[in-house]
Amino acid sequence: MHAKFLSAFIALLTLLSPCMTQATPNIQHWTTAQGTRVYFVRTEGLPMVDLHVVFAAGSVYDGTQHGVASLTSALLDSGAGKWNADDIAQRLESVGAVMETSVSKDTGSLYLRSLTDPDKLNVAVGTLHAILTKPLFTAEDFERQKRQALLSLQEKEESPGNLAEVIYTKAIYGDHPYGHPTDGEIGTVTQLTRNDLVKFYQRYYVAANAMVAIVGDLARADAETLVERLLAGLPQGAPAEILPTVAEPLAATTVKQFFPSTQTHVLIGEPVLVYNDPDYFPLYVGNHILGGSGLVARITQEVREKRGLSYSASSYFSPRADKGPFTMRLQTRNEQTDKALKVIMETANKFIADGPTDKELEAAKQNLVGGFVLRIDNNRKIAEYVATIGFYGLPLDYLHTFTAKVQSVTVADIVKSFKTRVDPARFQTVLVGGAVGK
Amino acid sequence: MKISVKISGLMLGLPLLAIAGQFEVSEFKLDNGLKVLVKEDHRAPVVVSQVWYRIGSSYEHDGITGISHMLEHMMFKGTEHHPAGEFSRIIAANGGSENAFTGEDFTAYFQSLEKSRLEVSFKLEADRMRYLKLDEVEFAKEREVVLEERRLRTEDQPRDKTMELFMALAFSNGPYKNPVIGWPEDIKEYTLSDLQKWYRQWYAPNNATVVVVGDVQPEAVHDLAQKYFGVLAPSRLPKLKSRTELDQTGLRRMIVKRPAKLPFLVMGYKVPVLKGTVKEWEPYALEVLTGILDGGNGARLPSRLVRGKEIAAEANVGYNLYSRLPTLLTIEAVPAQGHDTATLEQALREEIRQLLEKPVTSEELAQVKAQVVAHKVYEQDSGFYQAMELGMLETVGLSWSKAEEYVDKIKAVTPEQVQAVARKYLVEDRLSIAYLDPLLITDGTTTAETLLEDTHAR
């Protein structure tokens, strides 16, 4: 009875697919005179706009000053032009706008959400323009923000999960610029000066190193004007430099650190995946089956559902400009750490050796294809996709071709891509918790 | 997976709370007592479906704390018609995503799906509303999962542990004193028959609300609901005991010692909420007060204490006016470098004193209101959020129409009203305070062992 039930809905899905392609957003793309790439999607229905300004200004460009990218980003809205932090916050809040700055390994980003009402949007864009082009980095703001950054680094040391993350990142990347924490380390942040931030800002927050994603109820001409206003006066500069290539680990290593916690956190993996990778879809679909699809994934089934060993057990790829990690993770009470580690490794080894069954692949495709509309069902999600497509230079039809690419993946593709790209002989395993003797 | 505790975190804070009437809500009630709310949003061909039950940790008594959350986990473990795990497999095969959450006042299950799949959700949810099969073996494993969840979210998190103990200090006999996930000893001692009893007692159409938001037609949703949920028998629900919290008669304090790096403090004043209040403007005035203190980077605490005096590294105010029972207005804060929790407490209480003494300025009030109006629009970008607010309001016994009144009620709040609620409720006799006193974390030594050498490097 269950099988019948399922197939009826699969038939429905096929009937519906033309409609679903229609709903996929069309990305308009242009480049400003200063060399900034712009990606725009018009959505109607809500009088609002989401905007991301993304620079290649992530922690990968820290050099030896780990944490400089993060602190630069955190300080941007502390003062700009003739306004201090209170003025900036009050200007944005008085028009109901939301502004956030963030950094990742690859990027330094500013996000703005505003109403499209011109009076409000103008205030929001004018404020963001000052933050982008005239940040003050006053000595007082710098010292305060640095003290806060140092406290937040200390706070991370309270958590075995965060500590495991730091050790894992170092284990898989070694001395590569991906290898240090995005927020830096206490030792390096202590050394930072205001001048370091100014230099970082001047080098990386420039037009030729920027891209803008806009999603909302704006006409194309208005979007163009908005971008011109936003970036006016931002020096052209140059794109960020090319970084050394990630070297994969030579051998499997286990790193253990004691922490006085009731659980031990386990992270296992290695650097694997870039955006635009030819193996992207086989690896992505394969991982969906292995550990990326919640309760139905193999790892969750083996670790949690069958054995009750962990609340969350999963695996994922984090693609980046250069090889981003393939990671498997779980946490479990200290006494059963070895057992849980064994189960997750056996599950991975078996998957890498044999790949998924035909039935598993079919189920994964049903989920990814049938659920595609959920990935782009609101402005926020569309804006995030557009920013990723723009920053990493993915094809503009990425969303249009997504389901077809998923459909074309075969069991043989998954087996081949996992065997060649995901190698347990290079896995770095990190254990942090009470299972590790003092 | 299943998110459980701290669901209030999703809803708290002024800017997040608002909803508008741009899209119509349709309301139906089936003969068996099930309420169905439908909100159309035709921007994308998707639907979110949520089933809300009036059951949560505030319904529990001592000895079985956390059982509502344990039952939420067991709801994925099979019925007479579908074996354990099949629910999730069917939803996945239909392109859906799903989860569930338990709070103090509710337990809810949800799926997000392409719009034509709503029937899949209704069929499965109706099945587990009445036909759950509780199995001893599945239960034994899932109890371990819940204990792992507790270790992850509470035991190994010094601030969350402090919050848990703080709630137990602030409330004497009211049910909010117990954590949503339950005390560990209780989790270890539930029996299958405890669960069975809890399920039979509370999982019934006349104790549930189905909320659907998306690209759907209300009549069609009603017909589907009638088809699948309409056939289920209602239950006789027990009358809930009031368990009204005793009046607090003086300041309460505690110190929590845990391995941690930074001190932390939490303060909470006992305040009324919309449900059960006589003066309806008071909770809205408290909501505005929350925004004045912490409604954005320009609000008083970030501007005066994080910047300004630089006494706090962070300071967050929480208040949920949609709670079922009177609750706490909380301030959680971390002292800045060079300051201790006592200095920080003084500075926070000085901010409270100023609210008592002087009305807030009209500029501050305008700022809070501007944010509320804008967020009313932003929230419509998320069908999930809209469904959450409707479901929560119905489940705590307020009407969903409160969501539509929100902006106007906030707009009507005056500086004098903010001052009046501050004077009435933010007083020492209603206050509880906990300090987290960090114990040294012994530095572990890191060891590395190379297992395999010189294997194929690239």
JSON list of C-alpha atoms in Angstrom, two decimals, chain B residues 101-185:
[
{"chain": "B", "resi": 101, "resn": "PHE", "atom": "CA", "xyz": [9.67, 21.22, 18.26]},
{"chain": "B", "resi": 102, "resn": "THR", "atom": "CA", "xyz": [8.50, 21.29, 21.84]},
{"chain": "B", "resi": 103, "resn": "GLY", "atom": "CA", "xyz": [8.17, 24.36, 24.00]},
{"chain": "B", "resi": 104, "resn": "GLU", "atom": "CA", "xyz": [6.75, 25.20, 27.38]},
{"chain": "B", "resi": 105, "resn": "ASP", "atom": "CA", "xyz": [3.26, 25.65, 25.95]},
{"chain": "B", "resi": 106, "resn": "PHE", "atom": "CA", "xyz": [3.15, 23.63, 22.74]},
{"chain": "B", "resi": 107, "resn": "THR", "atom": "CA", "xyz": [4.42, 20.74, 20.67]},
{"chain": "B", "resi": 108, "resn": "ALA", "atom": "CA", "xyz": [4.39, 21.20, 16.90]},
{"chain": "B", "resi": 109, "resn": "TYR", "atom": "CA", "xyz": [5.23, 19.11, 13.84]},
{"chain": "B", "resi": 110, "resn": "PHE", "atom": "CA", "xyz": [5.85, 20.56, 10.42]},
{"chain": "B", "resi": 111, "resn": "GLN", "atom": "CA", "xyz": [6.61, 19.77, 6.79]},
{"chain": "B", "resi": 112, "resn": "SER", "atom": "CA", "xyz": [7.57, 22.06, 3.92]},
{"chain": "B", "resi": 113, "resn": "LEU", "atom": "CA", "xyz": [6.53, 20.68, 0.55]},
{"chain": "B", "resi": 114, "resn": "GLU", "atom": "CA", "xyz": [5.83, 21.46, -3.07]},
{"chain": "B", "resi": 115, "resn": "LYS", "atom": "CA", "xyz": [2.21, 22.59, -3.01]},
{"chain": "B", "resi": 116, "resn": "SER", "atom": "CA", "xyz": [0.63, 19.49, -4.56]},
{"chain": "B", "resi": 117, "resn": "ARG", "atom": "CA", "xyz": [2.02, 17.31, -1.74]},
{"chain": "B", "resi": 118, "resn": "LEU", "atom": "CA", "xyz": [-0.03, 18.72, 1.10]},
{"chain": "B", "resi": 119, "resn": "GLU", "atom": "CA", "xyz": [-2.11, 15.55, 1.08]},
{"chain": "B", "resi": 120, "resn": "VAL", "atom": "CA", "xyz": [0.98, 13.49, 1.98]},
{"chain": "B", "resi": 121, "resn": "SER", "atom": "CA", "xyz": [1.47, 15.59, 5.08]},
{"chain": "B", "resi": 122, "resn": "PHE", "atom": "CA", "xyz": [-2.17, 15.41, 6.16]},
{"chain": "B", "resi": 123, "resn": "LYS", "atom": "CA", "xyz": [-2.39, 11.68, 5.63]},
{"chain": "B", "resi": 124, "resn": "LEU", "atom": "CA", "xyz": [0.68, 10.97, 7.76]},
{"chain": "B", "resi": 125, "resn": "GLU", "atom": "CA", "xyz": [-0.04, 13.55, 10.46]},
{"chain": "B", "resi": 126, "resn": "ALA", "atom": "CA", "xyz": [-3.62, 12.35, 10.86]},
{"chain": "B", "resi": 127, "resn": "ASP", "atom": "CA", "xyz": [-2.31, 8.81, 11.23]},
{"chain": "B", "resi": 128, "resn": "ARG", "atom": "CA", "xyz": [0.11, 9.65, 14.03]},
{"chain": "B", "resi": 129, "resn": "MET", "atom": "CA", "xyz": [-2.38, 11.91, 15.78]},
{"chain": "B", "resi": 130, "resn": "ARG", "atom": "CA", "xyz": [-4.32, 8.83, 16.93]},
{"chain": "B", "resi": 131, "resn": "TYR", "atom": "CA", "xyz": [-2.46, 5.66, 15.97]},
{"chain": "B", "resi": 132, "resn": "LEU", "atom": "CA", "xyz": [1.06, 5.99, 17.34]},
{"chain": "B", "resi": 133, "resn": "LYS", "atom": "CA", "xyz": [2.61, 2.63, 18.22]},
{"chain": "B", "resi": 134, "resn": "LEU", "atom": "CA", "xyz": [4.93, 3.01, 21.19]},
{"chain": "B", "resi": 135, "resn": "ASP", "atom": "CA", "xyz": [7.55, 0.31, 21.11]},
{"chain": "B", "resi": 136, "resn": "GLU", "atom": "CA", "xyz": [9.86, -0.61, 24.01]},
{"chain": "B", "resi": 137, "resn": "VAL", "atom": "CA", "xyz": [12.97, -1.16, 21.85]},
{"chain": "B", "resi": 138, "resn": "GLU", "atom": "CA", "xyz": [12.58, 2.10, 19.92]},
{"chain": "B", "resi": 139, "resn": "PHE", "atom": "CA", "xyz": [11.91, 3.91, 23.18]},
{"chain": "B", "resi": 140, "resn": "ALA", "atom": "CA", "xyz": [15.08, 2.59, 24.83]},
{"chain": "B", "resi": 141, "resn": "LYS", "atom": "CA", "xyz": [17.20, 3.93, 21.94]},
{"chain": "B", "resi": 142, "resn": "GLU", "atom": "CA", "xyz": [15.41, 7.24, 21.68]},
{"chain": "B", "resi": 143, "resn": "ARG", "atom": "CA", "xyz": [15.77, 7.91, 25.39]},
{"chain": "B", "resi": 144, "resn": "GLU", "atom": "CA", "xyz": [19.52, 7.71, 24.85]},
{"chain": "B", "resi": 145, "resn": "VAL", "atom": "CA", "xyz": [19.22, 10.19, 21.97]},
{"chain": "B", "resi": 146, "resn": "VAL", "atom": "CA", "xyz": [17.33, 12.61, 24.21]},
{"chain": "B", "resi": 147, "resn": "LEU", "atom": "CA", "xyz": [19.97, 12.26, 26.93]},
{"chain": "B", "resi": 148, "resn": "GLU", "atom": "CA", "xyz": [22.63, 13.05, 24.30]},
{"chain": "B", "resi": 149, "resn": "GLU", "atom": "CA", "xyz": [20.57, 16.07, 23.24]},
{"chain": "B", "resi": 150, "resn": "ARG", "atom": "CA", "xyz": [20.50, 17.24, 26.85]},
{"chain": "B", "resi": 151, "resn": "ARG", "atom": "CA", "xyz": [24.26, 16.85, 27.21]},
{"chain": "B", "resi": 152, "resn": "LEU", "atom": "CA", "xyz": [24.81, 18.76, 23.98]},
{"chain": "B", "resi": 153, "resn": "ARG", "atom": "CA", "xyz": [22.41, 21.62, 24.67]},
{"chain": "B", "resi": 154, "resn": "THR", "atom": "CA", "xyz": [22.57, 21.99, 28.44]},
{"chain": "B", "resi": 155, "resn": "GLU", "atom": "CA", "xyz": [25.12, 19.99, 30.41]},
{"chain": "B", "resi": 156, "resn": "ASP", "atom": "CA", "xyz": [28.14, 21.10, 28.38]},
{"chain": "B", "resi": 157, "resn": "GLN", "atom": "CA", "xyz": [26.92, 24.70, 27.85]},
{"chain": "B", "resi": 158, "resn": "PRO", "atom": "CA", "xyz": [27.69, 26.83, 30.92]},
{"chain": "B", "resi": 159, "resn": "ARG", "atom": "CA", "xyz": [25.27, 29.63, 30.02]},
{"chain": "B", "resi": 160, "resn": "ASP", "atom": "CA", "xyz": [22.38, 27.31, 29.16]},
{"chain": "B", "resi": 161, "resn": "LYS", "atom": "CA", "xyz": [22.97, 25.37, 32.34]},
{"chain": "B", "resi": 162, "resn": "THR", "atom": "CA", "xyz": [22.88, 28.65, 34.28]},
{"chain": "B", "resi": 163, "resn": "MET", "atom": "CA", "xyz": [19.61, 29.61, 32.56]},
{"chain": "B", "resi": 164, "resn": "GLU", "atom": "CA", "xyz": [18.06, 26.28, 33.48]},
{"chain": "B", "resi": 165, "resn": "LEU", "atom": "CA", "xyz": [18.95, 26.65, 37.14]},
{"chain": "B", "resi": 166, "resn": "PHE", "atom": "CA", "xyz": [17.89, 30.29, 37.08]},
{"chain": "B", "resi": 167, "resn": "MET", "atom": "CA", "xyz": [14.35, 29.37, 35.94]},
{"chain": "B", "resi": 168, "resn": "ALA", "atom": "CA", "xyz": [14.15, 26.85, 38.76]},
{"chain": "B", "resi": 169, "resn": "LEU", "atom": "CA", "xyz": [15.09, 29.65, 41.16]},
{"chain": "B", "resi": 170, "resn": "ALA", "atom": "CA", "xyz": [12.73, 32.29, 39.80]},
{"chain": "B", "resi": 171, "resn": "PHE", "atom": "CA", "xyz": [9.62, 30.07, 39.83]},
{"chain": "B", "resi": 172, "resn": "SER", "atom": "CA", "xyz": [8.48, 28.35, 43.01]},
{"chain": "B", "resi": 173, "resn": "ASN", "atom": "CA", "xyz": [5.39, 26.36, 42.09]},
{"chain": "B", "resi": 174, "resn": "GLY", "atom": "CA", "xyz": [4.61, 27.52, 38.54]},
{"chain": "B", "resi": 175, "resn": "PRO", "atom": "CA", "xyz": [5.43, 25.00, 35.80]},
{"chain": "B", "resi": 176, "resn": "TYR", "atom": "CA", "xyz": [7.94, 27.23, 33.99]},
{"chain": "B", "resi": 177, "resn": "LYS", "atom": "CA", "xyz": [10.43, 26.23, 36.67]},
{"chain": "B", "resi": 178, "resn": "ASN", "atom": "CA", "xyz": [11.14, 22.98, 34.78]},
{"chain": "B", "resi": 179, "resn": "PRO", "atom": "CA", "xyz": [13.26, 22.73, 31.63]},
{"chain": "B", "resi": 180, "resn": "VAL", "atom": "CA", "xyz": [11.48, 21.79, 28.39]},
{"chain": "B", "resi": 181, "resn": "ILE", "atom": "CA", "xyz": [13.84, 18.88, 27.85]},
{"chain": "B", "resi": 182, "resn": "GLY", "atom": "CA", "xyz": [13.29, 17.66, 31.43]},
{"chain": "B", "resi": 183, "resn": "TRP", "atom": "CA", "xyz": [15.56, 16.97, 34.38]},
{"chain": "B", "resi": 184, "resn": "PRO", "atom": "CA", "xyz": [18.03, 14.15, 33.64]},
{"chain": "B", "resi": 185, "resn": "GLU", "atom": "CA", "xyz": [16.76, 11.89, 36.42]}
]
